CSV table of C-alpha atoms in Angstrom, one decimal:
chain,number,residue,atom,x,y,z
A,29,MET,CA,0.0,0.0,0.0
A,30,THR,CA,1.5,3.4,-1.0
A,31,ASN,CA,0.9,6.6,0.8
A,32,PRO,CA,-0.1,9.2,-1.8
A,33,LEU,CA,1.7,12.5,-1.3
A,34,THR,CA,-1.3,14.7,-0.7
A,35,ALA,CA,-1.6,18.1,0.9
A,36,GLU,CA,-3.3,16.3,3.8
A,37,THR,CA,-0.2,14.1,4.3
A,38,LEU,CA,2.4,16.8,3.8
A,39,GLY,CA,0.5,19.6,5.7
A,40,GLY,CA,-0.6,20.0,9.2
A,41,GLY,CA,2.9,20.0,10.8
A,42,PHE,CA,4.5,22.6,13.0
A,43,ASP,CA,5.2,26.0,11.3
A,44,ASP,CA,7.9,26.8,13.8
A,45,ALA,CA,9.0,23.4,15.2
A,46,PRO,CA,11.5,24.5,18.0
A,47,ILE,CA,9.0,27.0,19.6
A,48,GLN,CA,5.8,25.0,19.1
A,49,SER,CA,7.3,21.8,20.3
A,50,ALA,CA,8.7,23.5,23.3
A,51,ARG,CA,5.3,24.9,24.3
A,52,ALA,CA,3.7,21.6,23.5
A,53,PHE,CA,6.2,19.7,25.7
A,54,ARG,CA,5.6,22.0,28.6
A,55,ALA,CA,1.9,21.2,28.4
A,56,ALA,CA,2.6,17.5,28.2
A,57,LEU,CA,5.2,17.7,31.1
A,58,ASP,CA,2.8,19.6,33.3
A,59,ALA,CA,0.0,17.1,32.4
A,60,MET,CA,2.2,14.1,33.4
A,61,ALA,CA,3.6,15.9,36.5
A,62,ARG,CA,0.1,16.9,37.7
A,63,PRO,CA,-2.2,14.0,36.9
A,64,GLY,CA,-5.9,15.0,36.5
A,65,ARG,CA,-5.2,18.5,35.4
A,66,ILE,CA,-6.3,19.3,31.8
A,67,HIS,CA,-4.0,21.4,29.6
A,68,VAL,CA,-4.4,22.9,26.2
A,69,ILE,CA,-1.9,21.5,23.7
A,70,ALA,CA,-2.0,22.5,20.1
A,71,GLY,CA,0.1,23.3,17.0
A,72,ALA,CA,-0.4,20.2,14.8
A,73,ARG,CA,-3.3,19.8,12.4
A,74,PRO,CA,-3.4,16.1,11.7
A,75,PRO,CA,-5.8,14.4,9.3
A,76,ALA,CA,-9.1,13.0,10.8
A,77,PRO,CA,-9.8,11.2,12.9
A,78,LEU,CA,-6.7,12.1,15.0
A,79,SER,CA,-7.2,14.9,17.5
A,80,VAL,CA,-5.1,18.0,17.6
A,81,ALA,CA,-3.8,17.1,21.0
A,82,ALA,CA,-2.7,13.6,20.0
A,83,GLY,CA,-1.2,14.8,16.8
A,84,THR,CA,0.8,17.5,18.6
A,85,LEU,CA,2.0,14.9,21.2
A,86,LEU,CA,3.3,12.7,18.4
A,87,LEU,CA,5.1,15.6,16.6
A,88,THR,CA,6.6,16.6,19.9
A,89,LEU,CA,7.8,13.2,21.2
A,90,ALA,CA,8.0,10.7,18.3
A,91,ASP,CA,10.8,10.3,15.8
A,92,GLY,CA,12.7,7.6,13.9
A,93,THR,CA,13.8,6.0,17.2
A,94,THR,CA,10.3,5.5,18.6
A,95,PRO,CA,8.0,2.8,17.1
A,96,VAL,CA,4.4,3.9,17.1
A,97,HIS,CA,1.3,1.7,17.1
A,98,LEU,CA,-1.9,3.0,15.5
A,99,ALA,CA,-5.0,1.3,16.8
A,100,GLY,CA,-8.5,1.0,15.3
A,101,ASP,CA,-9.7,3.7,12.9
A,102,ILE,CA,-6.5,5.8,13.6
A,103,ASP,CA,-4.7,3.2,11.5
A,104,CYS,CA,-5.8,4.7,8.2
A,105,ASP,CA,-3.8,5.6,5.1
A,106,ALA,CA,-4.0,9.3,5.7
A,107,LEU,CA,-2.6,9.1,9.2
A,108,ARG,CA,0.0,6.4,8.4
A,109,GLY,CA,1.3,8.8,5.7
A,110,TRP,CA,1.1,11.9,8.0
A,111,ILE,CA,3.0,10.3,10.9
A,112,THR,CA,5.6,8.7,8.6
A,113,PHE,CA,6.2,12.0,6.8
A,114,HIS,CA,6.3,14.3,9.8
A,115,THR,CA,8.0,12.0,12.4
A,116,GLY,CA,9.7,9.2,10.5
A,117,ALA,CA,8.5,6.8,13.3
A,118,PRO,CA,8.2,3.2,12.3
A,119,LEU,CA,4.6,1.9,12.5
A,120,VAL,CA,4.5,-1.4,14.5
A,121,PRO,CA,2.2,-3.9,16.4
A,122,ALA,CA,1.2,-3.1,20.0
A,123,GLU,CA,3.9,-5.2,21.6
A,124,ALA,CA,6.8,-3.2,20.0
A,125,ALA,CA,5.4,0.2,20.5
A,126,VAL,CA,6.9,3.1,22.4
A,127,PHE,CA,3.9,5.2,21.7
A,128,ALA,CA,0.4,3.8,21.0
A,129,VAL,CA,-2.5,5.9,19.8
A,130,GLY,CA,-6.2,5.1,19.6
A,131,ARG,CA,-9.5,4.9,21.4
A,132,TRP,CA,-9.5,2.8,24.5
A,133,ALA,CA,-11.6,0.1,23.0
A,134,ASP,CA,-9.0,-0.3,20.3
A,135,LEU,CA,-6.1,-0.3,22.7
A,136,THR,CA,-7.5,-3.0,24.9
A,137,PRO,CA,-6.2,-5.3,26.2
A,138,PRO,CA,-3.5,-3.0,27.5
A,139,ARG,CA,-1.4,-6.0,28.8
A,140,ARG,CA,0.1,-6.1,25.3
A,141,PHE,CA,2.1,-3.0,25.8
A,142,ALA,CA,5.6,-2.8,27.2
A,143,ILE,CA,5.7,-2.1,30.9
A,144,GLY,CA,9.5,-1.8,31.3
A,145,THR,CA,11.9,-4.2,33.0
A,146,PRO,CA,12.7,-4.2,36.8
A,147,GLU,CA,16.2,-2.7,36.0
A,148,TYR,CA,14.8,-0.2,33.5
A,149,PRO,CA,11.2,0.7,34.3
A,150,ASP,CA,11.5,3.6,31.8
A,151,ARG,CA,11.4,1.2,28.9
A,152,ALA,CA,7.6,1.2,28.9
A,153,ALA,CA,5.1,2.3,26.4
A,154,THR,CA,3.2,5.6,26.5
A,155,LEU,CA,-0.4,5.3,25.5
A,156,ILE,CA,-2.2,8.3,23.9
A,157,VAL,CA,-5.9,7.5,24.4
A,158,GLU,CA,-8.4,9.5,22.4
A,159,MET,CA,-11.4,10.3,24.6
A,160,PRO,CA,-14.9,11.3,23.6
A,161,VAL,CA,-15.0,13.6,26.6
A,162,LEU,CA,-12.3,14.8,29.0
A,163,GLN,CA,-13.3,16.4,32.2
A,164,SER,CA,-12.2,16.8,35.8
A,165,GLU,CA,-14.8,14.4,37.2
A,166,GLY,CA,-15.0,10.7,37.7
A,167,PRO,CA,-12.7,8.4,39.7
A,168,VAL,CA,-10.6,10.0,42.4
A,169,LEU,CA,-6.9,10.1,41.8
A,170,THR,CA,-4.1,10.3,44.4
A,171,GLY,CA,-0.3,10.0,44.3
A,172,PRO,CA,2.7,12.0,43.2
A,173,GLY,CA,1.9,15.3,41.5
A,174,ILE,CA,-1.5,15.5,43.3
A,175,ARG,CA,-1.7,17.6,46.5
A,176,ASP,CA,-4.9,16.1,47.9
A,177,ARG,CA,-7.0,14.4,45.3
A,178,ALA,CA,-8.0,14.9,41.6
A,179,ARG,CA,-10.7,13.6,39.4
A,180,LEU,CA,-10.6,12.7,35.8
A,181,THR,CA,-12.7,10.9,33.3
A,182,LEU,CA,-11.1,7.5,32.8
A,183,PRO,CA,-12.1,5.0,30.1
A,184,ASP,CA,-11.6,2.0,32.4
A,185,PRO,CA,-10.6,2.7,36.0
A,186,GLU,CA,-10.0,-1.0,36.7
A,187,ALA,CA,-7.3,-1.2,34.0
A,188,PHE,CA,-5.5,1.8,35.4
A,189,ARG,CA,-5.7,0.3,38.9
A,190,ALA,CA,-4.2,-2.9,37.7
A,191,ASN,CA,-1.5,-0.9,35.9
A,192,HIS,CA,-0.6,1.0,39.1
A,193,ALA,CA,-0.3,-2.3,40.9
A,194,LEU,CA,2.6,-3.1,38.7
A,195,PHE,CA,4.5,0.0,39.9
A,196,PRO,CA,7.4,0.8,39.3
A,197,LEU,CA,6.6,-1.1,36.1
A,198,GLY,CA,3.6,-0.2,33.9
A,199,PHE,CA,2.6,2.0,31.0
A,200,ASP,CA,2.0,5.7,31.2
A,201,THR,CA,-1.0,7.4,29.6
A,202,PHE,CA,-2.0,10.7,28.0
A,203,LEU,CA,-5.7,11.2,27.6
A,204,THR,CA,-6.6,13.5,24.7
A,205,CYS,CA,-9.8,15.1,23.5
A,206,GLY,CA,-9.8,17.9,20.8
A,207,ASN,CA,-6.9,20.2,21.8
A,208,ARG,CA,-6.8,19.2,25.5
A,209,VAL,CA,-4.6,16.7,27.2
A,210,ALA,CA,-4.3,15.1,30.7
A,211,GLY,CA,-1.7,12.8,32.0
A,212,LEU,CA,-2.0,9.6,34.0
A,213,PRO,CA,1.4,8.1,34.9
A,214,ARG,CA,1.6,4.6,36.4
A,215,SER,CA,2.4,6.2,39.8
A,216,THR,CA,-1.2,7.5,40.1
A,217,ARG,CA,-3.5,5.6,42.4
A,218,VAL,CA,-7.1,5.2,41.1
A,219,GLU,CA,-9.2,5.2,44.3
A,220,ASP,CA,-12.4,3.2,44.8
A,221,PHE,CA,-15.6,5.1,44.6
B,9,MET,CA,18.4,38.7,21.3
B,10,THR,CA,18.8,35.2,20.1
B,11,GLU,CA,22.0,34.2,18.3
B,12,GLN,CA,20.6,33.2,14.9
B,13,ALA,CA,23.2,30.5,14.3
B,14,TYR,CA,21.7,28.3,17.0
B,15,ASN,CA,18.4,26.4,17.2
B,16,PHE,CA,16.1,27.7,20.0
B,17,ALA,CA,17.8,26.8,23.4
B,18,TYR,CA,20.9,25.5,21.6
B,19,LEU,CA,20.1,21.8,21.3
B,20,ASP,CA,18.7,20.3,18.0
B,21,GLU,CA,15.1,19.1,18.0
B,22,GLN,CA,16.0,15.4,17.8
B,23,THR,CA,18.1,15.7,21.0
B,24,LYS,CA,15.4,17.6,22.7
B,25,ARG,CA,12.8,15.0,21.9
B,26,MET,CA,15.1,12.3,23.3
B,27,ILE,CA,15.6,14.3,26.5
B,28,ARG,CA,11.9,15.1,26.8
B,29,ARG,CA,11.0,11.5,26.6
B,30,ALA,CA,13.4,10.7,29.4
B,31,ILE,CA,12.0,13.5,31.5
B,32,LEU,CA,8.5,12.2,31.1
B,33,LYS,CA,9.5,8.7,32.1
B,34,GLY,CA,11.4,10.1,35.1
B,35,VAL,CA,8.2,12.0,36.1
B,36,ALA,CA,6.2,8.8,35.8
B,37,VAL,CA,8.5,6.9,38.1
B,38,PRO,CA,9.6,9.4,40.8
B,39,GLY,CA,13.1,8.9,41.9
B,40,CYS,CA,14.1,6.3,39.3
B,41,GLN,CA,17.2,7.2,37.2
B,42,VAL,CA,16.3,7.2,33.5
B,43,PRO,CA,19.3,6.9,31.1
B,44,PHE,CA,19.6,9.5,28.3
B,45,ALA,CA,22.0,10.1,25.5
B,46,SER,CA,23.8,13.1,27.1
B,47,ARG,CA,25.4,15.4,24.6
B,48,GLU,CA,28.6,17.3,24.6
B,49,MET,CA,27.8,20.8,25.8
B,50,PRO,CA,29.9,23.9,25.3
B,51,MET,CA,31.1,23.7,28.9
B,52,PRO,CA,33.1,21.1,30.9
B,53,TYR,CA,31.5,18.2,32.7
B,54,GLY,CA,31.0,19.2,36.3
B,55,TRP,CA,29.7,22.7,35.2
B,56,GLY,CA,26.1,21.6,34.9
B,57,THR,CA,25.9,19.9,31.5
B,58,GLY,CA,23.1,17.7,32.8
B,59,GLY,CA,21.1,20.5,34.2
B,60,VAL,CA,21.7,22.6,31.1
B,61,GLN,CA,20.3,19.9,28.8
B,62,VAL,CA,17.2,19.4,31.0
B,63,THR,CA,16.7,23.2,31.1
B,64,ALA,CA,17.2,23.4,27.3
B,65,ALA,CA,14.5,20.7,26.8
B,66,CYS,CA,12.0,22.5,29.1
B,67,LEU,CA,12.5,26.2,28.1
B,68,THR,CA,9.8,28.0,26.2
B,69,PRO,CA,10.1,31.6,25.0
B,70,GLU,CA,7.8,32.8,27.8
B,71,ASP,CA,10.1,31.5,30.5
B,72,ARG,CA,12.0,33.6,33.0
B,73,LEU,CA,15.2,31.8,34.0
B,74,LYS,CA,17.1,32.0,37.3
B,75,VAL,CA,20.4,30.2,37.7
B,76,ILE,CA,22.1,29.7,41.1
B,77,ASP,CA,25.4,28.1,42.1
B,78,GLN,CA,25.4,27.2,45.8
B,79,GLY,CA,22.6,29.7,46.4
B,80,ALA,CA,24.4,32.6,44.6
B,81,ASP,CA,23.2,34.3,41.4
B,82,ASP,CA,26.6,36.0,40.8
B,83,THR,CA,29.1,33.2,40.6
B,84,THR,CA,30.9,32.3,37.4
B,85,ASN,CA,28.8,29.1,36.7
B,86,ALA,CA,25.5,30.8,37.3
B,87,VAL,CA,26.4,33.9,35.3
B,88,SER,CA,27.6,32.0,32.3
B,89,ILE,CA,24.7,29.5,32.2
B,90,ARG,CA,22.2,32.4,32.4
B,91,SER,CA,24.0,34.2,29.7
B,92,PHE,CA,24.1,31.0,27.6
B,93,PHE,CA,20.4,30.8,27.6
B,94,ARG,CA,19.8,34.5,27.2
B,95,ARG,CA,21.9,34.2,24.0
B,96,THR,CA,20.7,30.9,22.6
B,97,ALA,CA,17.0,31.0,23.6
B,98,GLY,CA,16.4,34.8,23.9
B,99,ILE,CA,14.5,34.3,27.1
B,100,ALA,CA,14.2,36.7,30.1
B,101,VAL,CA,16.4,36.1,33.1
B,102,THR,CA,16.1,37.1,36.7
B,103,GLU,CA,17.8,36.8,40.1
B,104,ALA,CA,14.5,37.0,42.0
B,105,THR,CA,13.3,33.5,43.1
B,106,ALA,CA,9.7,34.6,43.1
B,107,GLU,CA,9.8,36.0,39.6
B,108,ALA,CA,11.4,32.9,38.0
B,109,THR,CA,9.4,30.2,36.1
B,110,LEU,CA,12.4,27.9,35.7
B,111,ILE,CA,15.3,27.8,38.2
B,112,GLN,CA,18.5,25.8,37.5
B,113,THR,CA,20.4,25.2,40.6
B,114,ARG,CA,23.8,23.8,41.7
B,115,HIS,CA,23.6,22.3,45.2
B,116,ARG,CA,20.9,24.5,46.9
B,117,ILE,CA,17.2,24.9,47.1
B,118,PRO,CA,16.2,28.6,47.3
B,119,GLU,CA,15.0,29.8,50.7
B,120,HIS,CA,11.9,31.5,49.2
B,121,PRO,CA,9.2,28.8,49.0
B,122,LEU,CA,8.6,27.6,45.4
B,123,THR,CA,5.2,27.6,43.7
B,124,GLU,CA,3.2,25.4,41.4
B,125,ASP,CA,4.2,27.6,38.4
B,126,GLN,CA,7.9,26.9,38.8
B,127,ILE,CA,10.3,24.1,37.7
B,128,LEU,CA,13.5,23.5,39.7
B,129,VAL,CA,16.3,21.8,37.7
B,130,TYR,CA,19.2,20.4,39.6
B,131,GLN,CA,22.8,19.8,38.4
B,132,VAL,CA,23.8,16.4,39.5
B,133,PRO,CA,27.4,15.0,39.6
B,134,ILE,CA,26.8,11.4,40.8
B,135,PRO,CA,23.1,10.4,40.4
B,136,GLU,CA,23.5,6.9,41.9
B,137,PRO,CA,23.2,7.1,45.7
B,138,LEU,CA,24.7,3.6,46.0
B,139,ARG,CA,27.7,4.3,43.8
B,140,PHE,CA,30.3,4.7,46.5
B,141,LEU,CA,29.0,1.5,48.2
B,142,GLU,CA,28.8,-0.6,45.0
B,143,PRO,CA,30.8,0.6,41.9
B,144,ARG,CA,29.2,-1.8,39.4
B,145,GLU,CA,26.2,-0.3,37.5
B,146,PRO,CA,24.5,-3.7,36.8
B,147,GLU,CA,24.6,-4.4,40.6
B,148,THR,CA,23.2,-1.0,41.6
B,149,ARG,CA,20.4,-1.4,39.0
B,150,LYS,CA,19.6,-4.8,40.5
B,151,MET,CA,19.6,-3.4,44.0
B,152,HIS,CA,17.1,-0.7,43.0
B,153,SER,CA,14.9,-3.2,41.2
B,154,LEU,CA,14.8,-5.4,44.3
B,155,GLU,CA,14.5,-2.5,46.7
B,156,GLU,CA,17.7,-3.8,48.4
B,157,TYR,CA,18.9,-0.8,50.3
B,158,GLY,CA,20.4,-2.5,53.3
B,159,LEU,CA,23.9,-1.4,52.3
B,160,MET,CA,22.8,2.3,52.6
B,161,HIS,CA,21.5,1.7,56.1
B,162,VAL,CA,24.7,-0.1,57.0
B,163,LYS,CA,26.7,3.0,55.9
B,164,LEU,CA,24.6,5.3,58.0
B,165,TYR,CA,24.9,2.9,60.9
B,166,GLU,CA,28.7,2.9,60.6
B,167,ASP,CA,28.6,6.7,60.7
B,168,ILE,CA,26.8,6.4,64.0
B,169,ALA,CA,29.1,3.8,65.3
B,170,ARG,CA,32.2,5.9,64.5
B,171,HIS,CA,31.0,9.4,65.1
B,172,GLY,CA,28.0,9.0,67.3
B,173,ALA,CA,25.8,10.6,64.7
B,174,ILE,CA,25.1,10.4,61.0
B,175,ALA,CA,28.0,12.3,59.6
B,176,THR,CA,26.6,12.8,56.1
B,177,SER,CA,26.0,16.5,55.8
B,178,TYR,CA,25.2,17.0,52.1
B,179,ASP,CA,24.1,14.6,49.3
B,180,TYR,CA,22.0,13.0,52.1
B,181,PRO,CA,20.1,10.0,50.7
B,182,VAL,CA,16.3,10.1,50.5
B,183,LYS,CA,13.5,7.6,49.8
B,184,VAL,CA,10.9,8.7,47.3
B,185,GLU,CA,7.3,7.7,47.8
B,186,GLY,CA,8.4,4.7,49.8
B,187,ARG,CA,10.1,3.1,46.8
B,188,TYR,CA,13.4,4.4,45.3
B,189,VAL,CA,16.4,5.6,47.3
B,190,MET,CA,17.5,8.8,45.5
B,191,ASP,CA,20.5,11.1,45.5
B,192,PRO,CA,19.2,14.6,46.0
B,193,SER,CA,22.4,16.0,44.4
B,194,PRO,CA,24.9,17.6,46.8
B,195,ILE,CA,22.4,20.0,48.5
B,196,PRO,CA,23.1,20.5,52.2
B,197,LYS,CA,20.9,18.2,54.3
B,198,PHE,CA,19.4,21.4,55.6
B,199,ASP,CA,17.6,21.6,52.3
B,200,ASN,CA,16.3,18.0,52.4
B,201,PRO,CA,12.9,18.8,54.1
B,202,LYS,CA,12.2,21.2,51.2
B,203,LEU,CA,12.3,18.3,48.7
B,204,SER,CA,9.1,16.7,50.1
B,205,GLY,CA,5.7,18.0,49.2
B,206,CYS,CA,7.2,20.8,47.1
B,207,PRO,CA,4.6,22.5,44.9
B,208,ALA,CA,7.1,22.9,42.1
B,209,LEU,CA,8.2,20.1,39.7
B,210,GLN,CA,11.8,19.1,40.5
B,211,LEU,CA,14.0,17.7,37.7
B,212,PHE,CA,17.5,16.3,38.1
B,213,GLY,CA,20.1,16.1,35.2
B,214,ALA,CA,23.5,14.3,35.3
B,215,GLY,CA,25.4,15.0,32.1
B,216,ARG,CA,28.5,13.0,32.5
B,217,GLU,CA,26.6,10.1,34.1
B,218,GLN,CA,23.8,10.4,31.5
B,219,ARG,CA,20.9,10.1,33.9
B,220,ILE,CA,17.7,12.1,34.4
B,221,TYR,CA,15.3,11.7,37.3
B,222,ALA,CA,12.4,13.7,38.7
B,223,LEU,CA,10.2,14.5,41.7
B,224,PRO,CA,6.7,15.5,40.6
B,225,PRO,CA,5.0,18.1,42.8
B,226,TYR,CA,3.8,17.0,46.2
B,227,THR,CA,5.9,13.9,46.2
B,228,SER,CA,6.7,12.3,49.5
B,229,VAL,CA,10.5,12.4,50.1
B,230,VAL,CA,11.9,11.0,53.4
B,231,SER,CA,15.5,11.4,54.5
B,232,LEU,CA,16.9,8.0,55.6
B,233,ASP,CA,17.4,7.7,59.3
B,234,PHE,CA,16.8,5.4,62.3
B,235,ASP,CA,14.2,5.5,65.0
B,236,ASP,CA,16.8,6.2,67.7
B,237,HIS,CA,18.8,8.6,65.4
B,238,PRO,CA,16.1,10.6,63.6
B,239,PHE,CA,17.1,12.8,60.7
B,240,ASP,CA,18.4,16.2,61.8
B,241,PRO,CA,18.5,18.9,59.0
B,242,GLY,CA,21.2,20.8,61.0
B,243,LYS,CA,21.8,24.5,61.2
B,244,ALA,CA,24.8,26.6,61.9
B,245,ASP,CA,24.4,28.1,65.4
B,246,HIS,CA,24.3,31.7,64.1
B,247,ASP,CA,22.2,34.3,62.4
B,248,CYS,CA,23.1,35.8,59.1
B,249,ASP,CA,25.6,38.7,59.8
B,250,LEU,CA,24.2,40.8,56.9
B,251,CYS,CA,20.4,40.4,57.1
B,252,GLY,CA,20.0,38.8,60.6
B,253,ALA,CA,18.0,35.8,59.3
B,254,GLY,CA,17.9,33.0,61.8
B,255,ASP,CA,16.3,30.4,59.5
B,256,SER,CA,18.5,30.3,56.4
B,257,TYR,CA,21.4,28.2,55.3
B,258,LEU,CA,24.7,30.0,56.1
B,259,ASP,CA,28.1,30.2,54.5
B,260,GLU,CA,31.0,30.7,56.8
B,261,VAL,CA,33.5,33.3,55.5
B,262,ILE,CA,37.0,34.1,56.9
B,263,ILE,CA,37.3,37.9,56.7
B,264,ASP,CA,40.9,38.6,57.9
B,265,ASP,CA,44.3,37.1,58.7
B,266,ALA,CA,43.4,36.8,62.4
B,267,GLY,CA,40.7,34.2,61.6
B,268,SER,CA,37.7,36.4,62.2
B,269,ARG,CA,34.7,35.0,60.5
B,270,MET,CA,31.2,36.0,59.5
B,271,PHE,CA,28.2,33.9,58.6
B,272,VAL,CA,26.1,35.0,55.6
B,273,CYS,CA,23.1,33.6,53.8
B,274,SER,CA,24.1,31.3,51.0
B,275,ASP,CA,21.0,32.4,49.1
B,276,THR,CA,22.0,35.8,47.8
B,277,ASP,CA,18.5,36.8,46.5
B,278,PHE,CA,17.0,35.9,49.9
B,279,CYS,CA,19.6,37.9,51.8
B,280,ARG,CA,19.3,40.9,49.5
B,281,GLY,CA,15.5,40.8,49.8
B,282,ARG,CA,15.6,40.8,53.6
B,283,ARG,CA,18.2,43.7,53.7
B,284,ALA,CA,16.0,45.7,51.3
B,285,ALA,CA,13.1,45.1,53.7
B,286,GLY,CA,15.1,46.7,56.5
B,287,HIS,CA,16.6,43.7,58.3
B,288,VAL,CA,20.1,44.3,59.5
B,289,GLY,CA,22.5,41.7,60.9
B,290,ARG,CA,25.5,41.9,63.2
B,291,LEU,CA,27.9,43.2,60.6
B,292,GLY,CA,25.4,44.7,58.1
B,293,THR,CA,24.7,48.3,57.3
B,294,PRO,CA,21.1,49.5,57.0
B,295,ALA,CA,19.7,49.5,53.5
B,296,GLY,CA,20.2,52.8,51.8
B,297,ALA,CA,23.2,53.8,54.0
B,298,ALA,CA,26.4,54.7,52.2
B,299,ALA,CA,28.7,51.7,51.8
């Protein structure tokens, strides 16, 4: 299958990569450092159905050294071409992914993703989960980065509880919706209702 | 003004992406040392190459940068790193802790409480707290993975057996969120309590040793100790001779050939702020008076 060089594939990148990626990274960093807080992250204009936030995260963090897994309807010609052209990241199955993008239903079961090794817990995947809604309500979160407690819409609280139980192993997650992003590192405890 | 020959904040984009990924993993596993492909920087190892790379990966054009070296804004290391980023990133710089959005530090935490809108970047010489007890990296990796920290407690115990107290006064090991033992960089143990529950994000960069680690805001950080020898942050039994502060970390300075000495705040911005507010120490002159 070839990726046609269309305006959609070649466009939609950063106009000023050093500055836009710096601002986008600070939003991503703050999101990961303060789980539950929702930040605006923008700059990329990826083809549908990828959100602006997920596209910007990929342009900011992915490159030829980071295999990316596209799940579900994200795995379409337009996006394969766009990500390949703009980041050079190899597109791989879930097991080999450093970054995985898709809706939660398409990313399950999350057990497939790398969770790091006991000596190198950092060698774990980062999931970018496209959400229909992203709000500061839902399950209660506690842990590093959270002063008292936070709330965040989660696709599957039980899966994130199981992921935290693996700590210091486990995957880390960005939740994206439109141009907004929230972080959910493996260190976050998802409390019972 | 930015020097046009350089990319924003000196490093190329590929390098910044690599560092940014390491920082994010460090934040996700507080206290865990994440390897990164440290680059040659235009300054020698030991001058903050790790901190500089973390700062370069985090800076945005809107940032206001403060750099301190042992608390001082006006030492060679601090002045040159500040000037480096003013030239290569075109960002604003400041000496006031409260006005800074990103603070790079060598071996101190500012006295002025940090806020949620700030990032503190530490320069780290030896990131591995177990390194002087076990020189082999595969072994220390395994010890961290197994939470096998008995050796560190033996070392602290031997301090007590030999000196009657824990003799480590800087680089004092801490445990992060009950999991990883972490080297807080050679800050005085006086600063250790400020590590815990800090509203600011704390990032640690070791350039020569190629490691990045992090403390997210409000992370629990406990200085290692024993029930019968609890951690004591220590404090020189003096007030600052310039501003009279009784609660700041002090430098001892010999001021003449007869061995007279004075104690001054190590945090120059804190001391200057207090003097401007009218506080006067034993050897100080009131603000506004002729020098």
